[in-house]
Short mmCIF file of C-alpha atoms in Angstrom, two decimals:
data_model
loop_
_atom_site.label_atom_id
_atom_site.label_comp_id
_atom_site.label_asym_id
_atom_site.label_seq_id
_atom_site.Cartn_x
_atom_site.Cartn_y
_atom_site.Cartn_z
CA MET A 12 -14.77 -27.42 29.74
CA THR A 13 -16.82 -24.53 28.46
CA HIS A 14 -16.69 -21.57 30.96
CA THR A 15 -20.27 -20.39 30.38
CA HIS A 16 -23.24 -20.22 32.87
CA GLU A 17 -25.85 -22.52 32.11
CA GLU A 18 -28.81 -20.94 30.34
CA PRO A 19 -32.46 -22.25 29.98
CA THR A 20 -32.42 -24.67 26.78
CA ALA A 21 -35.79 -23.34 25.88
CA HIS A 22 -34.30 -19.98 24.82
CA TYR A 23 -31.79 -21.89 22.43
CA ASP A 24 -34.22 -24.14 21.20
CA SER A 25 -36.25 -21.36 19.95
CA LEU A 26 -33.29 -19.35 18.59
CA ALA A 27 -33.34 -21.73 15.39
CA THR A 28 -36.76 -21.33 15.22
CA LYS A 29 -36.73 -17.45 15.32
CA VAL A 30 -33.69 -17.34 12.76
CA LEU A 31 -35.44 -20.05 10.39
CA GLY A 32 -38.77 -18.02 10.84
CA ALA A 33 -37.25 -14.78 9.82
CA ILE A 34 -35.51 -16.50 6.69
CA GLU A 35 -38.84 -17.54 5.66
CA ARG A 36 -40.83 -14.46 6.30
CA GLN A 37 -38.24 -12.08 4.85
CA HIS A 38 -37.58 -14.62 1.92
CA ILE A 39 -33.97 -14.37 2.52
CA ALA A 40 -31.92 -16.46 0.20
CA PRO A 41 -28.19 -17.43 0.34
CA THR A 42 -26.16 -14.98 -1.88
CA SER A 43 -25.26 -16.91 -5.03
CA ARG A 44 -21.74 -18.20 -5.38
CA SER A 45 -21.07 -16.35 -8.62
CA TYR A 46 -21.41 -13.06 -6.69
CA PHE A 47 -18.51 -13.82 -4.66
CA VAL A 48 -16.49 -15.00 -7.52
CA VAL A 49 -17.18 -11.94 -9.54
CA ARG A 50 -16.52 -9.99 -6.53
CA ASP A 51 -13.08 -11.49 -5.74
CA LEU A 52 -12.39 -11.18 -9.53
CA ALA A 53 -13.29 -7.62 -9.55
CA LEU A 54 -10.51 -7.14 -6.92
CA TRP A 55 -7.71 -9.30 -8.17
CA VAL A 56 -7.89 -8.83 -11.87
CA PRO A 57 -7.47 -4.97 -11.74
CA GLY A 58 -4.57 -5.77 -9.18
CA LEU A 59 -3.14 -8.13 -11.63
CA VAL A 60 -3.29 -5.49 -14.27
CA VAL A 61 -1.85 -2.86 -12.07
CA THR A 62 1.12 -4.81 -11.05
CA VAL A 63 1.57 -5.78 -14.83
CA LEU A 64 1.35 -2.03 -15.60
CA GLY A 65 3.86 -1.13 -12.73
CA ILE A 66 6.36 -3.53 -14.39
CA PHE A 67 6.35 -1.43 -17.45
CA ALA A 68 6.28 1.95 -15.40
CA TRP A 69 9.20 0.88 -13.41
CA ALA A 70 11.12 -0.03 -16.47
CA GLY A 71 10.58 3.25 -17.66
CA PHE A 72 11.60 4.74 -14.36
CA PHE A 73 14.76 2.90 -14.01
CA PHE A 74 15.48 3.98 -17.78
CA ALA A 75 14.79 7.73 -16.84
CA LEU A 76 16.72 7.24 -13.84
CA THR A 77 19.93 5.88 -15.25
CA HIS A 78 19.84 8.39 -18.14
CA ALA A 79 18.89 11.58 -15.94
CA THR A 80 21.00 14.67 -16.17
CA TRP A 81 23.67 13.68 -13.93
CA ASP A 82 26.41 13.52 -16.36
CA TYR A 83 25.79 17.04 -17.89
CA GLY A 84 24.29 18.82 -14.94
CA ARG A 85 27.46 20.66 -14.21
CA TYR A 86 26.77 22.42 -17.79
CA VAL A 87 23.37 23.15 -17.30
CA HIS A 88 22.60 24.08 -13.79
CA THR A 89 24.56 26.64 -11.33
CA SER A 90 25.14 23.86 -8.35
CA THR A 91 24.79 20.16 -7.36
CA LEU A 92 21.48 20.86 -5.60
CA ALA A 93 20.05 22.55 -8.87
CA THR A 94 20.66 19.51 -10.51
CA VAL A 95 19.10 17.30 -7.95
CA TRP A 96 16.27 19.62 -7.96
CA ASP A 97 15.90 19.23 -11.51
CA GLU A 98 15.50 15.42 -11.03
CA LEU A 99 13.39 15.87 -8.15
CA PRO A 100 10.60 13.11 -9.03
CA LYS A 101 12.93 10.49 -9.16
CA VAL A 102 15.15 11.87 -6.24
CA TRP A 103 11.78 12.05 -4.02
CA LEU A 104 10.61 8.69 -5.16
CA ALA A 105 14.01 6.91 -4.36
CA LEU A 106 14.05 9.08 -0.92
CA PHE A 107 10.56 7.80 0.02
CA ALA A 108 11.38 4.18 -0.63
CA ILE A 109 14.22 4.56 1.72
CA PHE A 110 11.97 6.44 4.18
CA ALA A 111 9.35 3.56 3.96
CA VAL A 112 11.93 1.08 4.81
CA GLY A 113 13.45 2.99 7.62
CA VAL A 114 10.05 3.65 8.97
CA THR A 115 8.93 -0.07 8.72
CA TYR A 116 12.22 -1.05 10.58
CA ALA A 117 11.65 1.46 13.24
CA PHE A 118 8.32 0.48 13.99
CA LYS A 119 8.84 -3.25 14.14
CA HIS A 120 11.92 -2.63 16.59
CA THR A 121 10.20 -0.17 18.85
CA LYS A 122 9.86 -0.99 22.58
CA ARG A 123 7.53 1.50 23.71
CA GLY A 124 5.33 1.78 20.34
CA TYR A 125 4.08 4.86 18.54
CA ARG A 126 0.71 6.54 18.56
CA TYR A 127 0.32 5.72 14.81
CA ASN A 128 1.35 2.62 12.98
CA ALA A 129 3.96 2.56 10.07
CA ARG A 130 1.09 2.22 7.47
CA GLU A 131 -0.76 5.53 8.49
CA ILE A 132 2.73 7.44 8.73
CA LEU A 133 3.62 6.46 5.02
CA THR A 134 0.16 6.82 3.57
CA ALA A 135 -0.25 10.35 5.34
CA SER A 136 3.27 11.33 3.89
CA MET A 137 2.19 10.29 0.61
CA LEU A 138 -1.32 11.90 0.54
CA LEU A 139 0.13 15.49 2.07
CA SER A 140 2.69 15.33 -0.99
CA LEU A 141 0.23 14.43 -3.45
CA THR A 142 -2.39 16.93 -2.39
CA GLY A 143 0.00 19.73 -1.69
CA GLY A 144 1.62 19.49 -4.93
CA GLY A 145 -1.75 19.35 -6.62
CA ALA A 146 -2.57 22.39 -4.99
CA LEU A 147 0.70 24.28 -6.04
CA PHE A 148 -0.02 23.14 -9.43
CA THR A 149 -3.77 24.28 -9.41
CA LEU A 150 -2.83 27.62 -7.77
CA ASP A 151 -0.71 28.36 -10.80
CA THR A 152 2.10 29.19 -8.37
CA TYR A 153 4.23 26.92 -10.54
CA TYR A 154 4.72 29.70 -12.97
CA ARG A 155 5.45 32.38 -10.60
CA VAL A 156 7.75 30.88 -8.18
CA PRO A 157 11.12 30.06 -10.10
CA LEU A 158 12.10 27.66 -7.28
CA LEU A 159 9.24 25.29 -8.24
CA ARG A 160 10.29 25.38 -11.91
CA GLY A 161 13.09 23.16 -11.26
CA PRO A 162 11.51 19.63 -11.11
CA SER A 163 10.58 19.76 -14.74
CA GLU A 164 12.86 22.43 -16.30
CA SER A 165 15.16 19.90 -17.85
CA LEU A 166 12.23 18.88 -20.01
CA HIS A 167 11.39 22.53 -20.30
CA ARG A 168 12.54 23.84 -23.72
CA ALA A 169 12.65 27.58 -22.36
CA MET A 170 15.81 26.70 -20.09
CA TRP A 171 17.47 25.09 -23.43
CA SER A 172 16.93 28.14 -25.30
CA HIS A 173 19.88 30.30 -24.30
CA PRO A 174 22.66 29.78 -27.20
CA GLN A 175 24.69 32.60 -25.57
CA GLU A 176 25.04 30.44 -22.41
CA GLY A 177 25.68 27.26 -24.28
CA ARG A 178 22.42 25.40 -24.40
CA LEU A 179 20.59 25.12 -27.38
CA ALA A 180 17.51 23.00 -28.45
CA GLY A 181 15.45 22.50 -31.57
CA MET A 182 14.30 20.21 -34.08
CA VAL A 183 16.35 18.55 -36.74
CA THR A 184 14.19 17.67 -39.71
CA LEU A 185 15.02 14.58 -41.69
CA GLU A 186 14.43 16.40 -44.85
CA ALA A 187 16.79 19.20 -43.94
CA LEU A 188 19.28 16.20 -43.05
CA ALA A 189 18.93 14.81 -46.22
CA ALA A 190 19.44 18.19 -47.82
CA ASP A 191 22.68 18.68 -45.95
CA ALA A 192 23.88 15.27 -47.08
CA ALA A 193 23.15 15.91 -50.66
CA ALA A 194 25.25 19.24 -50.32
CA ASP A 195 28.16 16.85 -50.09
CA ASP A 196 29.95 19.31 -47.61
CA VAL A 197 30.77 17.45 -44.60
CA ASP A 198 31.75 20.65 -42.83
CA ALA A 199 28.52 22.08 -43.54
CA GLY A 200 27.02 20.46 -40.16
CA ILE A 201 23.35 19.93 -39.69
CA THR A 202 20.39 22.40 -39.75
CA LEU A 203 18.37 22.92 -36.41
CA VAL A 204 15.33 25.13 -35.86
CA ASP A 205 15.04 26.51 -32.48
CA ASP A 206 11.75 27.45 -30.51
CA ALA A 207 11.92 30.93 -31.69
CA HIS A 208 11.99 29.62 -35.42
CA VAL A 209 15.62 30.70 -35.84
CA VAL A 210 17.42 28.49 -38.18
CA TRP A 211 20.78 27.19 -36.78
CA HIS A 212 23.70 25.41 -38.45
CA VAL A 213 25.04 22.98 -36.06
CA ARG A 214 28.78 21.62 -36.42
CA GLY A 215 30.55 19.15 -34.30
CA ILE A 216 27.81 16.34 -35.00
CA ASP A 217 29.01 13.55 -37.58
CA ARG A 218 26.17 12.57 -39.85
CA ASP A 219 26.94 8.87 -38.81
CA PHE A 220 25.52 9.97 -35.41
CA PHE A 221 22.11 10.14 -36.91
CA ASP A 222 22.54 6.63 -38.36
CA ALA A 223 22.61 5.25 -35.25
CA LEU A 224 19.43 6.72 -33.87
CA PRO A 225 16.03 5.28 -34.40
CA ARG A 226 14.19 7.57 -36.70
CA SER A 227 11.28 8.28 -34.67
CA GLN A 228 9.76 10.11 -31.95
CA GLY A 229 8.44 8.36 -28.75
CA GLY A 230 10.08 5.06 -28.91
CA MET A 231 11.02 3.54 -26.02
CA HIS A 232 14.50 1.99 -25.48
CA GLY A 233 14.61 -1.45 -26.59
CA MET A 234 11.48 -1.26 -28.95
CA PRO A 235 11.87 -1.17 -32.58
CA PRO A 236 11.70 2.11 -34.67
CA MET A 237 8.71 3.24 -36.41
CA ASP A 238 8.98 3.80 -40.16
CA THR A 239 10.46 7.06 -41.16
CA ASP A 240 8.16 9.62 -41.98
CA ALA A 241 9.38 12.77 -44.34
CA GLU A 242 8.21 14.94 -41.92
CA ASP A 243 9.73 13.32 -39.05
CA GLU A 244 11.69 15.38 -36.95
CA LEU A 245 14.37 14.69 -33.98
CA PHE A 246 14.23 16.86 -31.01
CA MET A 247 17.91 17.76 -29.94
CA ARG A 248 19.27 19.37 -26.84
CA LEU A 249 22.99 20.65 -27.37
CA ILE A 250 25.72 22.04 -25.11
CA GLY A 251 28.40 24.13 -26.89
CA THR A 252 29.08 27.51 -27.93
CA VAL A 253 27.98 29.68 -30.45
CA LEU A 254 30.53 30.24 -33.16
CA PRO A 255 31.75 33.77 -34.43
CA ARG A 256 29.60 35.31 -37.29
CA ASP A 257 32.83 36.19 -39.18
CA ALA A 258 34.36 32.63 -38.95
CA TYR A 259 31.67 30.86 -40.72
CA PRO A 260 29.28 31.63 -44.05
CA GLU A 261 25.99 30.73 -42.23
CA PRO A 262 24.70 33.41 -39.67
CA ASN A 263 23.91 31.30 -36.72
CA THR A 264 26.69 28.50 -36.23
CA PHE A 265 26.70 26.37 -33.39
CA LEU A 266 29.43 24.19 -32.05
CA ALA A 267 27.75 21.20 -30.26
CA CYS A 268 29.95 19.70 -27.79
CA VAL A 269 27.45 17.63 -26.15
CA VAL A 270 24.33 16.05 -27.99
CA LEU A 271 21.50 15.02 -26.27
CA PRO A 272 18.95 13.69 -28.63
CA GLY A 273 15.44 13.75 -27.82
CA LYS A 274 13.96 13.75 -24.28
CA MET A 275 16.25 11.54 -22.48
CA ASN A 276 13.47 9.12 -21.27
CA ARG A 277 12.04 8.97 -24.80
CA MET A 278 14.80 8.09 -27.26
CA PRO A 279 18.05 6.47 -26.57
CA PRO A 280 21.25 8.40 -27.13
CA PRO A 281 24.00 6.79 -28.81
CA MET A 282 25.83 3.90 -26.75
CA GLY A 283 28.95 4.93 -25.03
CA ALA A 284 32.39 3.22 -24.09
CA ARG A 285 30.42 1.54 -21.04
CA GLY A 286 28.09 -0.08 -23.48
CA ARG A 287 25.11 1.77 -22.22
CA PRO A 288 23.55 4.90 -23.99
CA GLU A 289 25.48 8.24 -22.98
CA PRO A 290 25.20 11.75 -24.30
CA LYS A 291 27.49 12.09 -27.20
CA GLN A 292 30.47 14.32 -26.59
CA SER A 293 31.94 15.95 -29.76
CA SER A 294 35.67 15.12 -30.47
CA ASP A 295 36.19 18.62 -31.58
CA THR A 296 39.56 19.82 -29.46
CA ARG A 297 37.87 22.98 -29.05
CA CYS A 298 35.29 21.29 -26.68
CA ILE A 299 37.59 20.79 -23.80
CA GLU A 300 37.85 24.46 -23.14
CA ILE A 301 34.24 25.56 -23.93
CA LEU A 302 33.09 23.07 -21.66
CA GLU A 303 34.91 23.84 -18.83
CA GLN A 304 34.27 27.58 -19.43
CA ILE A 305 30.55 26.72 -19.34
CA GLN A 306 31.00 24.83 -16.30
CA HIS A 307 33.03 27.58 -14.50
CA ALA A 308 30.34 30.20 -15.64
CA ARG A 309 27.45 28.08 -14.14
CA MET A 310 29.29 27.95 -11.08
CA ARG A 311 29.67 31.60 -10.80
CA ASN A 312 26.03 32.09 -11.33
CA MET B 21 -11.44 -28.17 26.97
CA ASP B 22 -14.09 -26.66 24.92
CA THR B 23 -16.98 -28.50 23.61
CA PRO B 24 -15.71 -30.07 20.28
CA SER B 25 -17.40 -28.61 17.28
CA ASN B 26 -18.89 -31.97 15.72
CA THR B 27 -20.50 -33.13 19.20
CA PRO B 28 -24.25 -32.87 19.05
CA PRO B 29 -25.82 -30.37 21.42
CA HIS B 30 -27.78 -32.14 24.13
CA SER B 31 -30.87 -30.45 23.34
CA ALA B 32 -31.01 -31.16 19.55
CA GLN B 33 -32.73 -33.91 17.87
CA THR B 34 -30.59 -36.30 15.67
CA THR B 35 -30.33 -35.12 12.17
CA PRO B 36 -28.15 -36.42 9.28
CA TYR B 37 -25.90 -33.64 10.22
CA THR B 38 -25.39 -34.47 13.79
CA ASP B 39 -22.20 -36.26 13.43
CA MET B 40 -20.84 -33.98 10.68
CA PRO B 41 -17.96 -31.71 11.12
CA ASP B 42 -18.85 -28.07 11.13
CA GLU B 43 -17.32 -27.56 7.64
CA GLY B 44 -19.47 -30.50 6.21
CA VAL B 45 -22.73 -29.27 7.66
CA ALA B 46 -21.87 -25.50 6.30
CA ALA B 47 -21.50 -27.10 2.79
CA HIS B 48 -25.21 -28.21 2.98
CA GLY B 49 -26.23 -24.79 4.71
CA ALA B 50 -27.42 -23.39 1.22
CA GLU B 51 -29.81 -26.04 0.51
CA SER B 52 -30.93 -27.23 3.80
CA HIS B 53 -32.59 -25.61 6.61
CA ALA B 54 -31.83 -28.53 8.96
CA ALA B 55 -27.97 -27.82 8.44
CA VAL B 56 -28.44 -24.39 9.28
CA ALA B 57 -30.51 -25.24 12.58
CA GLU B 58 -27.59 -27.74 13.20
CA LEU B 59 -24.92 -25.01 13.16
CA ILE B 60 -27.44 -22.72 15.04
CA HIS B 61 -27.31 -25.24 17.76
CA ARG B 62 -23.79 -25.85 18.07
CA TYR B 63 -22.82 -22.20 18.21
CA GLU B 64 -25.54 -20.27 20.02
CA LYS B 65 -24.25 -20.77 23.42
CA LYS B 66 -20.71 -20.08 22.43
CA LEU B 67 -21.47 -16.87 20.72
CA ASP B 68 -23.94 -15.59 23.39
CA ALA B 69 -21.08 -15.87 25.82
CA TYR B 70 -18.88 -14.20 23.68
CA ILE B 71 -21.16 -11.49 23.00
CA ARG B 72 -22.00 -11.11 26.69
CA ARG B 73 -18.30 -10.77 27.34
CA ARG B 74 -17.71 -8.09 25.05
CA SER B 75 -20.47 -6.02 25.83
CA ASN B 76 -23.18 -5.00 28.45
CA CYS B 77 -26.02 -5.13 26.44
CA SER B 78 -29.48 -6.78 27.43
CA GLN B 79 -30.69 -10.33 26.73
CA LYS B 80 -32.91 -8.63 24.12
CA ASP B 81 -30.06 -6.95 22.49
CA ARG B 82 -28.00 -10.15 22.60
CA GLU B 83 -30.90 -12.16 21.02
CA ASP B 84 -31.00 -9.61 18.09
CA ILE B 85 -27.34 -9.59 17.68
CA LEU B 86 -27.46 -13.54 17.50
CA GLN B 87 -30.13 -13.51 15.10
CA ASN B 88 -28.34 -10.95 12.95
CA VAL B 89 -25.36 -13.02 13.05
CA PHE B 90 -26.97 -16.38 11.94
CA ILE B 91 -28.92 -14.58 9.09
CA LYS B 92 -25.76 -13.41 7.91
CA MET B 93 -24.10 -16.69 8.22
CA TYR B 94 -26.90 -18.20 6.25
CA THR B 95 -26.86 -15.37 3.42
CA ASN B 96 -23.15 -15.62 2.89
CA ILE B 97 -23.10 -19.56 3.59
CA ARG B 98 -21.87 -19.74 -0.17
CA GLU B 99 -18.98 -17.57 0.51
CA PHE B 100 -17.48 -19.96 3.24
CA ASP B 101 -14.69 -21.91 1.96
CA THR B 102 -15.22 -25.53 3.40
CA SER B 103 -11.23 -26.23 3.67
CA LEU B 104 -11.14 -23.61 6.41
CA LEU B 105 -12.36 -23.51 9.93
CA PHE B 106 -15.97 -22.55 10.42
CA SER B 107 -15.45 -21.70 13.71
CA SER B 108 -13.09 -18.75 12.89
CA TRP B 109 -15.56 -17.77 9.95
CA ILE B 110 -18.71 -17.38 12.53
CA TYR B 111 -16.81 -15.80 15.22
CA ARG B 112 -15.56 -13.38 12.41
CA ILE B 113 -19.28 -12.47 11.51
CA ALA B 114 -19.94 -12.18 15.27
CA HIS B 115 -17.06 -9.79 15.79
CA ASN B 116 -18.07 -7.63 12.62
CA GLU B 117 -21.64 -7.84 14.02
CA MET B 118 -20.62 -6.58 17.38
CA ILE B 119 -18.89 -3.67 15.85
CA ASP B 120 -22.02 -2.72 13.77
CA TRP B 121 -23.90 -2.65 16.90
CA TYR B 122 -21.54 -0.44 18.80
CA ARG B 123 -21.86 1.98 15.97
CA LYS B 124 -25.31 1.79 15.68
CA HIS B 125 -26.18 2.41 19.34
CA GLY B 126 -23.17 4.81 19.78
CA THR B 127 -22.30 2.94 22.84
CA ARG B 128 -18.57 2.59 24.15
CA ARG B 129 -17.45 -1.02 24.40
CA THR B 130 -18.01 -2.03 28.02
CA VAL B 131 -16.93 -5.47 29.62
CA SER B 132 -19.30 -7.73 31.41
CA LEU B 133 -16.76 -10.46 32.66
CA GLU B 134 -18.16 -12.94 34.50
CA ALA B 135 -16.66 -14.08 37.91
CA ASP B 136 -15.00 -17.03 36.13
CA GLU B 137 -12.53 -18.02 38.80
CA GLY B 138 -10.87 -20.75 36.62
CA LEU B 139 -10.16 -18.37 34.00
CA PHE B 140 -8.89 -15.62 35.78
CA ALA B 141 -6.51 -17.95 37.52
CA LYS B 142 -5.40 -19.24 34.36
CA ILE B 143 -4.57 -15.63 33.34
CA ALA B 144 -2.86 -14.87 36.56
CA ALA B 145 -0.79 -18.12 36.36
CA ASP B 146 0.07 -17.50 32.76
CA ILE B 147 1.50 -13.98 33.96
CA ASP B 148 4.18 -15.89 35.54
CA VAL B 149 3.14 -15.06 39.05
CA GLU B 150 5.42 -17.25 41.07
CA HIS B 151 3.47 -17.94 44.59
CA THR B 152 0.32 -19.71 43.38
CA ALA B 153 -1.10 -19.45 46.90
CA ARG B 154 -1.64 -15.68 46.19
CA VAL B 155 -3.42 -16.42 42.66
CA HIS B 156 -6.79 -16.50 44.32
CA GLU B 157 -6.23 -13.06 45.89
CA LEU B 158 -4.91 -11.73 42.48
CA GLN B 159 -8.01 -13.10 40.51
CA ALA B 160 -9.90 -9.97 41.35
CA ALA B 161 -7.16 -7.85 40.57
CA VAL B 162 -6.80 -9.48 37.41
CA ARG B 163 -10.75 -9.18 36.33
CA THR B 164 -10.23 -5.38 37.18
CA ALA B 165 -6.74 -5.22 35.04
CA VAL B 166 -8.61 -7.11 32.05
CA ALA B 167 -11.54 -4.83 32.11
CA ASP B 168 -9.25 -1.80 32.15
CA LEU B 169 -7.02 -3.12 28.96
CA PRO B 170 -7.51 -1.39 25.80
CA ASP B 171 -10.17 -2.73 23.53
CA ASP B 172 -7.84 -4.49 21.18
CA TYR B 173 -5.74 -6.27 23.91
CA ARG B 174 -8.87 -7.09 25.79
CA GLU B 175 -10.61 -8.83 22.76
CA ILE B 176 -7.22 -10.90 21.86
CA LEU B 177 -7.12 -12.11 25.35
CA MET B 178 -10.85 -13.06 25.48
CA LEU B 179 -10.46 -15.02 22.29
CA ARG B 180 -7.40 -16.43 23.80
CA TYR B 181 -8.37 -17.37 27.33
CA PHE B 182 -12.35 -17.56 27.30
CA GLU B 183 -13.00 -18.58 23.82
CA GLU B 184 -9.73 -20.73 23.88
CA LYS B 185 -8.75 -19.92 20.36
CA SER B 186 -5.48 -20.66 18.67
CA TYR B 187 -3.11 -18.00 17.43
CA ASP B 188 -4.09 -18.83 14.07
CA GLU B 189 -7.86 -18.83 14.63
CA ILE B 190 -7.72 -15.40 16.46
CA ALA B 191 -5.66 -14.31 13.46
CA ASP B 192 -8.30 -15.59 10.85
CA ILE B 193 -11.07 -13.91 13.31
CA LEU B 194 -9.63 -10.40 13.66
CA LYS B 195 -7.87 -10.57 10.22
CA LEU B 196 -4.39 -9.97 11.72
CA PRO B 197 -1.16 -11.40 10.73
CA PRO B 198 -0.45 -14.21 13.51
CA GLY B 199 2.73 -12.29 14.35
CA THR B 200 0.65 -9.44 15.44
CA VAL B 201 -1.61 -11.71 17.26
CA ALA B 202 1.32 -12.87 19.37
CA ILE B 203 2.70 -9.50 20.04
CA ARG B 204 -0.68 -8.06 21.32
CA ILE B 205 -1.03 -11.26 23.76
CA ASN B 206 2.62 -10.65 25.02
CA ARG B 207 1.83 -6.97 25.46
CA ALA B 208 -1.53 -7.61 26.97
CA LYS B 209 -0.06 -9.97 29.51
CA LYS B 210 2.71 -7.25 30.15
CA LYS B 211 0.16 -4.48 30.94
CA LEU B 212 -1.76 -7.16 33.17
CA ALA B 213 1.37 -7.77 35.18
CA GLU B 214 2.01 -4.31 35.97
CA PRO B 215 -1.01 -3.66 38.54
CA LEU B 216 -0.65 -7.24 39.77
CA ALA B 217 2.91 -6.19 40.76
CA HIS B 218 1.57 -3.07 42.54
CA ILE B 219 -0.92 -4.79 44.47
CA ALA B 220 1.16 -7.99 45.35
CA PRO B 221 4.60 -7.21 45.30
CA GLU B 222 5.59 -10.17 47.57
CA SER B 223 4.53 -12.46 44.42
CA ASN B 224 7.29 -10.97 42.34
#
């Protein structure tokens, strides 16, 4: 039984008249079906596109995560925290995912309840991080506060331009590589030009190493390499030591103990024993002691 | 039991849509004013009572709200998916219209609950009050307790007990997950039980 008071029927009989009268007077017409279809498509099609793009984005993220600087951080950074800080974007994303799961669980199992719901908490956290990071970047504090350089310093070439500390980065041109090969001297090494335009002769890298790499910049792992260009270059990061001048004919000679071709999330390093890409380590017996010295030097700093 | 939605109202003339279910009538709403009138006849009383319970607005304001609800129903009739419940859809329109009315008039949501003895007795009994003899004494307390509930809980209780909507229908009307509906009804009942325990401790 409907639990309502009885109202005069005249009131209700006139309501339909009033409504239909208003529809006639104001020339109101039903919205066309196509409007609703287009409106729904305008929501779901971009949603589908975003989801598909997300597949590739996450694939790139997982690739970057598994090829992060964990393996060689001890030679580059002064502490484990510094290594983690260097990979901060990936670390934050993983921690945020754990935080989201934890918050969702807590809100579902609370007896007393919270003032805000899980979605509000997570959205607020994300927005605060986003706007705070944008503000820091915009205010240019990034360049003035050393602490903030960490999260992208692994990609920052300046950090790698310290050959005396065992870190060297630069470009290996294929043209120079070909010339080195034509010199028919297996001990001559390869030619690398660093950011200061200093020409280095790098030893400890077999020429076969380059045959295993795609001759292109910018290819994602698993995608076919682009055609070789005569002006193509390979960006390399090396961990090793500067060899004494009097021992070698070339003025700037560097012994590479660890080779990291390109940016780790852009070019795949050579395959390691575990069947997945790893930084190349030299077989030169001097490298064991050299790497230990570098590691201890970083720990002391 | 509520009036079945496909039963013709006593004041309406017989039309081709009289014996048709709501969803079938709505399918013709875009082309036929008779279908629109039929739907208005079927839902005007229910929605009027719903609006009256949710607000303290005057009869004039209620008529305006109802008129807007049915005009929006007509304007968006082609959006309605006939495989779903028309009742939930139009209650959703009424719910949104109420929210717009609150915003426009800057009023706080107040409650105008009728002295509906049967319904308050039902709520009191559902809170598991053991001594049914005291249920009538508790009805006034239940009415006060319902009025004092937070808006979200009160609205859900109204839809459940006054409009006799199922959990799924409430979920459709309020755009909430069914689980959330169940949790809120449960919490609303617990909140109601607190003042009842204070007023009538013997009944516990």
